[in-house]
C-alpha cells in the first residue's frame, strides 16, 4: 500500500511514469489495454480509407489520402512501440487483435460508402479521436503522453483536411451535396459513440481518472465534441441527423437526443456491418504475409551467424 | 517539338500514376505495418511525380487541360505507360520485383535528367532522383532478403522476376518522339542507361542468390497505348468518380 | 402505389443484376468447363430476369428511362439489392453457398408470385420460377457434394455458409413499400416463405453433413441502399463504359 | 498396306469413319491433335471475352456475350468428347494444354482492349474460324464432322452478332467509331494468320487432304475469307489496315499485302502478348479447382460404394 500511495503521489504531482519505473500491475495492464487498443484502431482504420485510395477523384485528394493513411500506419507503429516498453511484444498484441481478445475502435466497423465519407472520417472520426486524445497528451505514462502529442498534431491536420474536403463538395453539384448529407447521416451517431458509454455505465473510469490515464469523463468529452462540431456542420450547410438537437441558452451547450446504446453494444460485440470483414482483411494480410516475415527472419539469422562467428574468433 | 515534349511528359507521368495506383491497392494489406507505410510512401512519391509531370505536360500542351483531366479523362488506348508498371501486384515478391526493375532504370534516368536542357524537367528530376534512390534501395533490400531468405521466399521472388522480365525490354525502346528530344538535349537516351540498369540488377540478383532470366522475346506496346488486359480494370476503378460525376470540383 | 411498385421491382432487379455480375466474374475461371458453362448459364438467366424487371419498372415509373439507365446510371446508394448477393465470390464453395441461400428463397418467392394480381409480375414469375428451379438444384447438389466430399471441401463449404449466414436475415425484411403491395395482393410477404426456405436449407445442409449456423445478429441495409464496401467496386467495373461514354448507343 | 488402301477407299467414297472402326494410327493421332487443339481454342477463347463480361455496356450486350461464352464452353465440351472417342482422356488433353505440349489458336494470345474488340472477335475471329470449319462439316471422321455442323451453326450466329455490334457502334459517336477502327487495325492481320502458314510452308496438308481431314488449302481459305470480309469492312465504314489491298478485276479476288510471318511464328512459340497470361489463368483455374474436382470424385465414390454393396448382396 505504501508503494501504491507513493505512486499515486507521483501522479498527483504530475510526474511522468517511465517504462523502467516500477508501477502497479493494474496500471500496467490498463495502459497495455488502452494503448494497444489505440494502436489496433489506427491499423484497422486504414482499411475503410484504403477502400477509397484507388478511387480518389483527383490526384491531390489521392495524395492527401495516402499521406493520411501513412500517418495512421506511423501512429500504429509508434503506439505498438509504446506498448512494447511495457513488456509485451507486438506479435502478442496482434494475435490478441486477431483472436478478438483485444478491441479496436468500433467506428471502423462502419463502411466507407461514398467519397464524402473520406471527408467525414477526417472531420468527425478524427475530430472525436482528437477530443479523446488531447487530454492524453498530459497522461501520466511518459511514452504514451509523448506519442499522443505527435498523434494529435497530425490528426488535427487530418481533421482540417477532411473538413476542407466536405467544404469543397458542399460548394459543388447537388449530387455532391447529397453525398455529404448522406455521409453525416450515417456517421454522426457512431462518432458520438466513440466517447464510450455514458458515465453512469462506464466501468473503468474512476481508477483511470485517479491515475490520470483518463482526465475527463466520457460525457464531458462528448458534450465538448458536440459543442464544437454542430456549428461546423451548420457552416458546411449540413443538417445534423438529430431532431432533438437544440442550443441551450442557459447552459451554453447543445442538447442532443438519446444515443442508441443497443447499437453500440451490438457493434462492440462484433455485429457491426464490417466487423467480420475488417478482421478477415487483417488476418488475411497477416497470414498472406507470413512467408515474408519468415524470410526476413531467416535472412537476418544468416547475416547474424557469420558475424557472431567473426566476433567469437576475435 | 512541343508536341513531342507533351507526349514524352505524359508517358513518364502515366508510368508514375499507374504504378502509384498499383501500390495503393496494397493499402492495409501488407505483411507488416512497416511495409504498409513504406508502400504508401512510395505510392505517394510517385503521385507527386505524376502531378508535376502532368501539370507541366498540360502547360506545354496549352489547351487548358489540367493534371486531373490528363489522368482521369483519357481512355486506356491513350495511356502510354510502360506495360511493366500496370502488371498486377501479385504477391509481395512480385510487387518488389516490379519496383526493382522499374526503379533501377529510373534512378540513372532522373540522375541524367537533372542535366536536361529543359529546366523544368531538370527540376522535376532533382526531386524525383532523391525519392527513387529510396525506392530502389527498399526494393533491392527486399529482393535480397526474400531471395536469400527461405526456400519459399526464394521461389516466389524468382517467380516474380521471371514473370516480369519480358516487360523490361520496353524500358529501352525509343521512337521518333524521343529521338528528337534526345537530340535537343531534353530527353535521355534510354540506351545510355542500359549499362547502369544491368549492373544494378546483376548485383542485386547475385546478392539475392537469384538467377537473372535469359533475355528472350520482349513485350512492348505501352508507349503506343497497346496494353495488357490488366490496365482497363485498373482504370475503371481509378477513373470511376470522375466519369460518373463529370465536371465536378472535388 | 405505382411508386411502391417501382421500388419493389427495382429491388428485385438489382438483386438479379448484381448476382449475375458476380457469377459473370467467374467466366473462364471455374474448376471445370461444365461449371463455367453452368455459372454462365445462371448468370444469363438472372440477366434476363433483370431486364424484364427493370423494363417493367421503367414502364411503371413513366419517366422515359429504360432498363440500361436503371442499371448503369444509378449510384451505389441508389442500388437496393440484398447485401447477400453483392458479396464477393470467394471460392467455389462460397459462390455455391450464396446461390443456395438466395435461390432457396427465390423459388418459393416466384412460385407465389405467379399468383400475383399484377399480371406482368406474374408472367415474369412464371419464367423465373423455371429458371430458379434449376439454379437451386445446381447449388444444392454442389453444396451436398462439397459438404460430403473431402475434409477440405467440407471445411470450405461450411465456411462459405457460415460467412454468408448473417446476410440471410435480410431476405425476410419488409418495410412499408412492401406492406402496401402485399395488402394489394401484388407482392409476396417474405415471412410466408420462411418455412419453405428453412426446410430447403435444413434438408440440403443435413444431406451435406453441414451444420446450420446459429441465428445471430443479421445484417440488413441493402434495401435502403446501405451496402457493404464490396458493391462500389463491382459498380465501377459494371458501369464504367456507360459512365465514360455517356449518351451512346451500344 | 492393304488396310491403308481399303481405309483410303472408304474415305474416297465419302464414308464416315466412326470411333469403333479400325483406323491408321497416324490418322487417329492427327485427329486427336486437331480436335483437341480446337477444343483448347474454345476454352482459352473464353478468356479475352470473359475479360469484358463485367464491363459490357448494356444488359442486352452483356446477355449476348454471356450466351456466346456459354456456347464456346459447350463447344469445348463437345469437342473434348469427340476426342475421347479416340481413346484419350480429357484430363490428358488438359495436361497437354497446360504443359504447352498441345497448342490452341494463337489468335487468343492477342488482348481484348476495347469494347469494339468484342464485336471484332465475333466478326473476324469467328468468321475466320467458320471459314476453316465449314469444310470440316464434311470431314471423314464422323464425330468430328457432326460436332462441326453444330459448332458452325452457332458460330455463324456469333459472327452476325459481332458484325451487328460493330454496325451499331459505327453509327454512334466519334469515339465509338475510333474504337472500331482501332479494333480492326489490331485484329485484321492476326485473323488472316488464323488460316495457318501459306501452302508452300504447311507441313501437314497433303496427307490431311487425302484423308479429308482437311479439304481446302490454307491459302484458298484465306483468300475466300478476305473476299468475303473486305466488302463487309467497307460497308461498316472501316478501313482495312493493308495499303496493298486492291480488288483484282481479272481474278475477281482481293489482292492483299505480305503477312508478317515472323510475328506468326513468334506468337506460336509462346511470345504473344497474352500467351503467358492465358496459360497462367487456365492453370490457375485448374489448380484452384482441384479441391472441387477431388470432392466430386470422393462424393461419387461414397455414393457408389453402398450401391455396389447393395448390388453384390442381391
Tab-separated table of C-alpha atoms in Angstrom, chain C residues 1-239:
chain	number	residue	atom	x	y	z
C	1	UNK	CA	-48.933	2.701	-55.254
C	2	UNK	CA	-47.016	2.965	-58.527
C	3	UNK	CA	-44.122	4.463	-56.580
C	4	UNK	CA	-44.077	1.467	-54.269
C	5	UNK	CA	-44.314	-0.920	-57.197
C	6	UNK	CA	-41.408	0.841	-58.918
C	7	UNK	CA	-39.251	0.467	-55.813
C	8	UNK	CA	-40.250	-3.143	-55.386
C	9	UNK	CA	-39.393	-4.012	-58.984
C	10	UNK	CA	-36.060	-2.208	-58.789
C	11	UNK	CA	-35.136	-4.108	-55.629
C	12	UNK	CA	-35.774	-7.413	-57.319
C	13	UNK	CA	-33.993	-6.274	-60.479
C	14	UNK	CA	-30.972	-5.071	-58.517
C	15	UNK	CA	-30.718	-8.464	-56.815
C	16	UNK	CA	-30.613	-10.271	-60.113
C	17	UNK	CA	-28.292	-7.884	-61.920
C	18	UNK	CA	-25.718	-7.837	-59.138
C	19	UNK	CA	-25.751	-11.588	-58.605
C	20	UNK	CA	-25.488	-12.057	-62.354
C	21	UNK	CA	-22.486	-9.732	-62.373
C	22	UNK	CA	-20.770	-11.728	-59.648
C	23	UNK	CA	-21.327	-15.004	-61.464
C	24	UNK	CA	-20.009	-13.408	-64.640
C	25	UNK	CA	-16.728	-12.730	-62.851
C	26	UNK	CA	-16.143	-16.485	-62.829
C	27	UNK	CA	-16.114	-16.628	-66.640
C	28	UNK	CA	-13.306	-18.921	-67.741
C	29	UNK	CA	-12.000	-19.449	-64.216
C	30	UNK	CA	-14.131	-22.313	-62.882
C	31	UNK	CA	-12.806	-25.666	-61.742
C	32	UNK	CA	-14.072	-27.407	-64.844
C	33	UNK	CA	-15.754	-26.420	-68.062
C	34	UNK	CA	-19.094	-27.855	-67.032
C	35	UNK	CA	-19.114	-25.329	-64.198
C	36	UNK	CA	-18.013	-22.485	-66.427
C	37	UNK	CA	-20.988	-23.288	-68.578
C	38	UNK	CA	-23.358	-23.749	-65.646
C	39	UNK	CA	-22.424	-20.467	-63.969
C	40	UNK	CA	-22.570	-18.575	-67.239
C	41	UNK	CA	-25.980	-20.084	-67.767
C	42	UNK	CA	-27.264	-18.986	-64.368
C	43	UNK	CA	-25.773	-15.548	-64.855
C	44	UNK	CA	-27.588	-15.335	-68.167
C	45	UNK	CA	-30.931	-16.349	-66.648
C	46	UNK	CA	-30.527	-13.693	-63.987
C	47	UNK	CA	-29.741	-11.001	-66.540
C	48	UNK	CA	-32.885	-11.971	-68.370
C	49	UNK	CA	-34.888	-11.560	-65.158
C	50	UNK	CA	-33.166	-8.243	-64.520
C	51	UNK	CA	-34.092	-6.979	-67.962
C	52	UNK	CA	-37.740	-7.921	-67.529
C	53	UNK	CA	-37.897	-6.347	-64.091
C	54	UNK	CA	-36.098	-3.133	-64.996
C	55	UNK	CA	-38.151	-2.697	-68.142
C	56	UNK	CA	-41.346	-3.116	-66.236
C	57	UNK	CA	-40.069	-0.765	-63.522
C	58	UNK	CA	-39.250	1.856	-66.142
C	59	UNK	CA	-42.748	1.488	-67.560
C	60	UNK	CA	-44.306	1.883	-64.117
C	61	UNK	CA	-42.133	4.895	-63.407
C	62	UNK	CA	-43.197	6.519	-66.664
C	63	UNK	CA	-40.277	8.924	-66.891
C	64	UNK	CA	-38.866	7.579	-70.107
C	65	UNK	CA	-35.970	5.710	-68.524
C	66	UNK	CA	-35.058	2.277	-69.855
C	67	UNK	CA	-33.505	-0.872	-68.425
C	68	UNK	CA	-29.964	0.313	-69.066
C	69	UNK	CA	-30.457	3.701	-67.484
C	70	UNK	CA	-31.740	1.972	-64.376
C	71	UNK	CA	-28.889	-0.498	-64.300
C	72	UNK	CA	-25.983	1.666	-65.368
C	73	UNK	CA	-26.744	5.176	-64.225
C	74	UNK	CA	-27.710	4.835	-60.600
C	75	UNK	CA	-25.093	5.130	-57.901
C	76	UNK	CA	-24.237	2.751	-55.101
C	77	UNK	CA	-26.634	4.310	-52.596
C	78	UNK	CA	-29.500	4.025	-55.090
C	79	UNK	CA	-28.940	0.292	-55.550
C	80	UNK	CA	-31.324	-1.607	-53.315
C	81	UNK	CA	-30.187	-5.190	-53.756
C	82	UNK	CA	-29.816	-7.608	-50.878
C	83	UNK	CA	-26.384	-7.413	-49.317
C	84	UNK	CA	-26.146	-11.178	-49.718
C	85	UNK	CA	-25.879	-11.052	-53.490
C	86	UNK	CA	-23.130	-8.412	-53.627
C	87	UNK	CA	-20.742	-10.469	-51.503
C	88	UNK	CA	-17.555	-11.384	-53.386
C	89	UNK	CA	-17.354	-14.801	-54.994
C	90	UNK	CA	-14.700	-16.197	-52.699
C	91	UNK	CA	-14.015	-19.794	-53.651
C	92	UNK	CA	-16.435	-22.048	-55.486
C	93	UNK	CA	-17.921	-23.231	-52.190
C	94	UNK	CA	-18.795	-19.718	-51.114
C	95	UNK	CA	-20.268	-18.964	-54.521
C	96	UNK	CA	-22.462	-22.048	-54.243
C	97	UNK	CA	-23.432	-21.123	-50.683
C	98	UNK	CA	-24.544	-17.683	-51.835
C	99	UNK	CA	-26.507	-19.219	-54.680
C	100	UNK	CA	-28.152	-21.765	-52.392
C	101	UNK	CA	-29.186	-19.230	-49.767
C	102	UNK	CA	-30.632	-16.907	-52.387
C	103	UNK	CA	-32.272	-19.456	-54.678
C	104	UNK	CA	-33.877	-21.356	-51.809
C	105	UNK	CA	-35.752	-18.143	-51.108
C	106	UNK	CA	-36.446	-17.155	-54.692
C	107	UNK	CA	-38.002	-20.442	-55.746
C	108	UNK	CA	-40.996	-20.246	-53.379
C	109	UNK	CA	-40.981	-16.499	-53.972
C	110	UNK	CA	-41.534	-16.802	-57.714
C	111	UNK	CA	-43.945	-19.696	-57.207
C	112	UNK	CA	-46.082	-17.472	-55.035
C	113	UNK	CA	-45.619	-14.523	-57.366
C	114	UNK	CA	-47.193	-16.475	-60.207
C	115	UNK	CA	-50.490	-15.769	-58.452
C	116	UNK	CA	-49.838	-12.042	-58.120
C	117	UNK	CA	-52.679	-9.736	-59.046
C	118	UNK	CA	-50.131	-7.849	-61.124
C	119	UNK	CA	-50.258	-9.746	-64.399
C	120	UNK	CA	-46.879	-8.623	-65.643
C	121	UNK	CA	-45.181	-9.644	-62.425
C	122	UNK	CA	-46.989	-12.962	-62.577
C	123	UNK	CA	-45.696	-13.502	-66.104
C	124	UNK	CA	-42.129	-12.623	-65.112
C	125	UNK	CA	-42.505	-15.041	-62.213
C	126	UNK	CA	-43.651	-17.884	-64.417
C	127	UNK	CA	-40.470	-17.690	-66.444
C	128	UNK	CA	-38.197	-17.079	-63.466
C	129	UNK	CA	-39.655	-19.926	-61.486
C	130	UNK	CA	-38.477	-22.463	-64.048
C	131	UNK	CA	-35.014	-20.970	-64.136
C	132	UNK	CA	-34.611	-20.769	-60.389
C	133	UNK	CA	-35.686	-24.393	-60.025
C	134	UNK	CA	-32.538	-25.289	-61.904
C	135	UNK	CA	-30.370	-22.754	-60.018
C	136	UNK	CA	-31.483	-24.183	-56.703
C	137	UNK	CA	-30.945	-27.768	-57.771
C	138	UNK	CA	-27.492	-26.950	-59.065
C	139	UNK	CA	-26.449	-25.116	-55.896
C	140	UNK	CA	-27.977	-27.782	-53.654
C	141	UNK	CA	-26.192	-30.575	-55.479
C	142	UNK	CA	-22.857	-28.857	-55.151
C	143	UNK	CA	-23.452	-27.993	-51.518
C	144	UNK	CA	-24.109	-31.665	-50.829
C	145	UNK	CA	-21.209	-32.862	-52.945
C	146	UNK	CA	-18.733	-30.439	-51.360
C	147	UNK	CA	-20.137	-30.823	-47.859
C	148	UNK	CA	-19.975	-34.601	-48.059
C	149	UNK	CA	-16.848	-34.753	-50.254
C	150	UNK	CA	-13.356	-34.448	-48.784
C	151	UNK	CA	-12.414	-32.921	-45.426
C	152	UNK	CA	-11.099	-29.855	-47.255
C	153	UNK	CA	-14.258	-29.365	-49.296
C	154	UNK	CA	-16.358	-29.879	-46.168
C	155	UNK	CA	-14.414	-27.180	-44.347
C	156	UNK	CA	-14.628	-24.734	-47.231
C	157	UNK	CA	-18.321	-25.314	-47.803
C	158	UNK	CA	-19.048	-24.839	-44.107
C	159	UNK	CA	-17.025	-21.629	-44.138
C	160	UNK	CA	-18.977	-20.358	-47.109
C	161	UNK	CA	-22.293	-20.959	-45.361
C	162	UNK	CA	-21.030	-19.519	-42.080
C	163	UNK	CA	-19.673	-16.349	-43.656
C	164	UNK	CA	-22.878	-15.597	-45.502
C	165	UNK	CA	-25.373	-16.579	-42.857
C	166	UNK	CA	-25.623	-13.110	-41.327
C	167	UNK	CA	-26.884	-11.765	-44.638
C	168	UNK	CA	-29.862	-14.128	-44.838
C	169	UNK	CA	-31.989	-12.192	-42.368
C	170	UNK	CA	-32.474	-9.517	-44.973
C	171	UNK	CA	-34.389	-11.968	-47.169
C	172	UNK	CA	-37.270	-11.703	-44.714
C	173	UNK	CA	-37.270	-7.987	-44.031
C	174	UNK	CA	-40.220	-5.998	-45.224
C	175	UNK	CA	-40.960	-2.313	-44.992
C	176	UNK	CA	-43.880	-0.058	-45.836
C	177	UNK	CA	-43.050	-0.284	-49.553
C	178	UNK	CA	-43.756	-3.966	-49.490
C	179	UNK	CA	-46.511	-3.970	-46.960
C	180	UNK	CA	-48.783	-1.899	-49.144
C	181	UNK	CA	-48.111	-4.116	-52.120
C	182	UNK	CA	-48.653	-7.259	-50.077
C	183	UNK	CA	-52.013	-5.966	-48.944
C	184	UNK	CA	-52.906	-5.271	-52.537
C	185	UNK	CA	-52.081	-8.856	-53.490
C	186	UNK	CA	-49.213	-7.754	-55.699
C	187	UNK	CA	-46.125	-8.512	-53.643
C	188	UNK	CA	-45.273	-11.586	-51.613
C	189	UNK	CA	-44.960	-11.479	-47.845
C	190	UNK	CA	-41.430	-12.787	-47.258
C	191	UNK	CA	-42.468	-14.059	-43.856
C	192	UNK	CA	-44.779	-16.526	-45.580
C	193	UNK	CA	-41.766	-18.079	-47.314
C	194	UNK	CA	-39.692	-18.605	-44.214
C	195	UNK	CA	-40.944	-22.117	-43.637
C	196	UNK	CA	-40.144	-23.231	-47.156
C	197	UNK	CA	-36.717	-21.589	-47.041
C	198	UNK	CA	-35.889	-23.158	-43.681
C	199	UNK	CA	-36.954	-26.610	-44.879
C	200	UNK	CA	-34.877	-26.428	-48.041
C	201	UNK	CA	-31.801	-25.208	-46.224
C	202	UNK	CA	-32.191	-27.763	-43.421
C	203	UNK	CA	-32.582	-30.592	-45.861
C	204	UNK	CA	-29.645	-29.595	-48.034
C	205	UNK	CA	-27.333	-28.926	-45.113
C	206	UNK	CA	-28.276	-32.215	-43.474
C	207	UNK	CA	-27.580	-34.179	-46.616
C	208	UNK	CA	-24.362	-32.210	-46.986
C	209	UNK	CA	-23.346	-33.161	-43.411
C	210	UNK	CA	-23.013	-29.437	-42.718
C	211	UNK	CA	-24.022	-27.538	-39.626
C	212	UNK	CA	-26.704	-24.910	-39.825
C	213	UNK	CA	-25.149	-21.772	-38.325
C	214	UNK	CA	-26.856	-20.309	-35.302
C	215	UNK	CA	-29.117	-17.386	-35.980
C	216	UNK	CA	-27.300	-14.431	-34.533
C	217	UNK	CA	-27.247	-10.823	-35.468
C	218	UNK	CA	-28.470	-10.258	-39.004
C	219	UNK	CA	-27.032	-7.623	-41.278
C	220	UNK	CA	-29.542	-5.529	-43.212
C	221	UNK	CA	-29.429	-2.252	-45.098
C	222	UNK	CA	-29.298	-3.164	-48.772
C	223	UNK	CA	-32.973	-2.390	-49.336
C	224	UNK	CA	-32.222	1.161	-48.211
C	225	UNK	CA	-29.032	1.415	-50.211
C	226	UNK	CA	-26.647	0.944	-47.307
C	227	UNK	CA	-24.277	-1.702	-48.589
C	228	UNK	CA	-21.003	-3.352	-47.785
C	229	UNK	CA	-17.878	-1.835	-49.278
C	230	UNK	CA	-17.855	-4.505	-51.980
C	231	UNK	CA	-20.686	-3.112	-54.077
C	232	UNK	CA	-18.896	0.094	-55.074
C	233	UNK	CA	-16.024	-1.758	-56.688
C	234	UNK	CA	-18.409	-4.022	-58.578
C	235	UNK	CA	-20.283	-0.996	-59.876
C	236	UNK	CA	-17.159	0.791	-61.059
C	237	UNK	CA	-16.390	-2.154	-63.317
C	238	UNK	CA	-20.020	-2.742	-64.269
C	239	UNK	CA	-20.867	0.867	-65.123
